[in-house]
């Protein structure tokens, strides 16, 4: 192979390699999500309480204090009034692991807008804003998760 052909072949290979490396715009968010989940797995308690507030076209749009016992939602109440949610409503409430699963699912759908912040100490998603498709109305959502504390006597 002459030097000109070798140079062109090398240039083509480097260009293809760079294109493959940059083709996944969500590589950074996927890595951030994976790292945050690892932090949560390492530091997060199995039983905890936290406040969850979702903004979406959904049934409950007020902040809710969620109680999680051994990685299962066991109770929830409205923050402002303290009124408990019904058993059916409690079944819709997410654990922190559910939040991670939801965000991972969204990344698999190639969203047009995706922004997530994680708690710097425990790694749980503390704020997220997602729009999956510009062509679909009412599928976008955002949430905040805050005031997470281990349950009394819990792990």
Coordinates of C-alpha atoms in Angstrom, one line a residue:
X1 CA 0.0 0.0 0.0
X2 CA 1.4 3.4 -0.9
X3 CA 1.8 6.1 1.7
X4 CA -1.1 8.2 0.3
X5 CA -3.6 5.3 0.4
X6 CA -2.4 4.3 3.9
X7 CA -2.9 7.9 5.1
X8 CA -6.4 8.0 3.6
X9 CA -7.2 4.6 5.2
X10 CA -6.0 5.8 8.6
X11 CA -7.9 9.1 8.3
X12 CA -11.1 7.2 7.4
X13 CA -10.6 4.8 10.3
X14 CA -10.0 7.6 12.8
X15 CA -13.1 9.5 11.5
X16 CA -15.3 6.4 11.8
X17 CA -13.9 5.8 15.3
X18 CA -14.6 9.4 16.4
X19 CA -18.1 9.2 14.9
X20 CA -18.9 6.0 16.8
X21 CA -17.6 7.5 20.0
X22 CA -19.8 10.6 19.6
X23 CA -22.9 8.9 18.2
X24 CA -24.6 8.4 21.5
X25 CA -25.5 11.9 22.9
X26 CA -26.9 10.2 26.0
X27 CA -23.7 8.4 27.0
X28 CA -23.0 11.1 29.6
X29 CA -26.5 10.9 31.1
X30 CA -26.4 7.1 31.1
X31 CA -23.0 7.1 32.8
X32 CA -24.2 9.7 35.4
X33 CA -27.3 7.6 36.1
X34 CA -25.3 4.4 36.5
X35 CA -22.8 6.2 38.8
X36 CA -25.6 7.7 40.9
X37 CA -27.4 4.4 41.2
X38 CA -24.2 2.8 42.4
X39 CA -23.8 5.5 45.0
X40 CA -27.5 5.0 46.1
X41 CA -26.9 1.2 46.3
X42 CA -23.9 1.8 48.5
X43 CA -25.3 4.5 50.8
X44 CA -29.1 4.5 50.6
X45 CA -31.1 2.9 53.4
X46 CA -33.6 0.2 52.7
X47 CA -36.2 2.0 54.9
X48 CA -36.6 5.8 54.5
X49 CA -39.0 8.7 54.1
X50 CA -38.8 11.4 51.5
X51 CA -40.9 14.1 49.8
X52 CA -41.8 13.5 46.2
X53 CA -43.4 16.2 44.0
X54 CA -44.2 15.3 40.4
X55 CA -45.3 17.9 37.8
X56 CA -47.2 16.2 35.0
X57 CA -50.6 15.5 33.6
X58 CA -51.3 13.0 36.5
X59 CA -53.7 12.4 39.3
X60 CA -51.6 13.7 42.2
X61 CA -49.7 16.9 41.7
X62 CA -49.1 18.0 45.3
X63 CA -46.0 17.2 47.3
X64 CA -46.3 13.8 49.1
X65 CA -44.2 12.4 51.9
X66 CA -43.5 8.7 51.1
X67 CA -42.5 6.1 53.6
X68 CA -40.5 3.2 52.2
X69 CA -39.9 0.1 54.4
X70 CA -37.5 -2.5 53.2
X71 CA -37.6 -1.1 49.6
X72 CA -41.4 -1.1 49.4
X73 CA -43.7 1.9 49.6
X74 CA -45.8 1.4 52.8
X75 CA -47.4 4.8 53.3
X76 CA -47.8 8.3 51.8
X77 CA -49.4 11.5 52.9
X78 CA -49.9 15.0 51.5
X79 CA -47.2 17.2 52.9
X80 CA -49.4 20.3 53.3
X81 CA -52.3 18.6 55.2
X82 CA -50.8 15.4 56.5
X83 CA -53.8 13.6 55.0
X84 CA -52.9 10.0 54.1
X85 CA -53.3 8.8 50.5
X86 CA -55.6 5.9 49.8
X87 CA -54.2 2.4 49.5
X88 CA -54.6 2.6 45.7
X89 CA -52.8 6.0 45.6
X90 CA -50.0 4.7 47.7
X91 CA -49.5 1.9 45.2
X92 CA -48.6 4.5 42.5
X93 CA -45.9 6.1 44.6
X94 CA -42.3 5.4 43.7
X95 CA -39.4 4.3 45.7
X96 CA -36.0 5.8 44.9
X97 CA -35.2 2.6 42.9
X98 CA -38.4 3.2 40.9
X99 CA -37.2 6.7 40.1
X100 CA -33.9 5.2 38.8
X101 CA -35.8 2.6 36.7
X102 CA -38.1 5.3 35.2
X103 CA -35.1 7.5 34.2
X104 CA -33.3 4.5 32.7
X105 CA -36.4 3.6 30.8
X106 CA -36.7 7.2 29.5
X107 CA -33.1 7.2 28.3
X108 CA -33.9 4.1 26.2
X109 CA -36.6 6.1 24.4
X110 CA -34.1 8.8 23.2
X111 CA -35.8 11.8 24.8
X112 CA -35.6 15.2 23.2
X113 CA -35.0 16.8 26.6
X114 CA -33.5 15.1 29.6
X115 CA -32.0 16.8 32.7
X116 CA -31.4 15.1 36.1
X117 CA -29.6 16.3 39.2
X118 CA -28.6 13.8 41.9
X119 CA -28.2 14.2 45.6
X120 CA -24.4 14.7 46.1
X121 CA -24.3 12.5 49.2
X122 CA -26.7 9.6 48.6
X123 CA -26.9 9.7 44.8
X124 CA -30.7 9.6 44.5
X125 CA -32.4 11.6 41.7
X126 CA -33.3 14.9 43.4
X127 CA -34.6 16.7 40.4
X128 CA -35.5 15.6 36.8
X129 CA -37.1 17.1 33.8
X130 CA -37.9 15.0 30.7
X131 CA -39.7 15.4 27.4
X132 CA -39.7 12.2 25.4
X133 CA -41.1 13.5 22.1
X134 CA -41.9 16.9 20.7
X135 CA -44.8 15.3 18.7
X136 CA -46.5 13.9 21.7
X137 CA -48.4 16.1 24.1
X138 CA -48.7 15.3 27.9
X139 CA -45.9 12.7 28.1
X140 CA -43.4 15.1 29.6
X141 CA -42.8 15.2 33.3
X142 CA -40.6 16.6 36.0
X143 CA -40.2 15.8 39.6
X144 CA -38.3 16.7 42.7
X145 CA -37.3 14.3 45.5
X146 CA -36.0 15.8 48.7
X147 CA -35.8 15.6 52.5
X148 CA -34.8 12.0 52.4
X149 CA -34.1 10.6 55.8
X150 CA -33.5 7.0 57.0
X151 CA -36.6 5.6 58.9
X152 CA -36.4 5.6 62.6
X153 CA -34.8 2.3 63.6
X154 CA -34.5 1.4 60.0
X155 CA -31.4 0.5 58.0

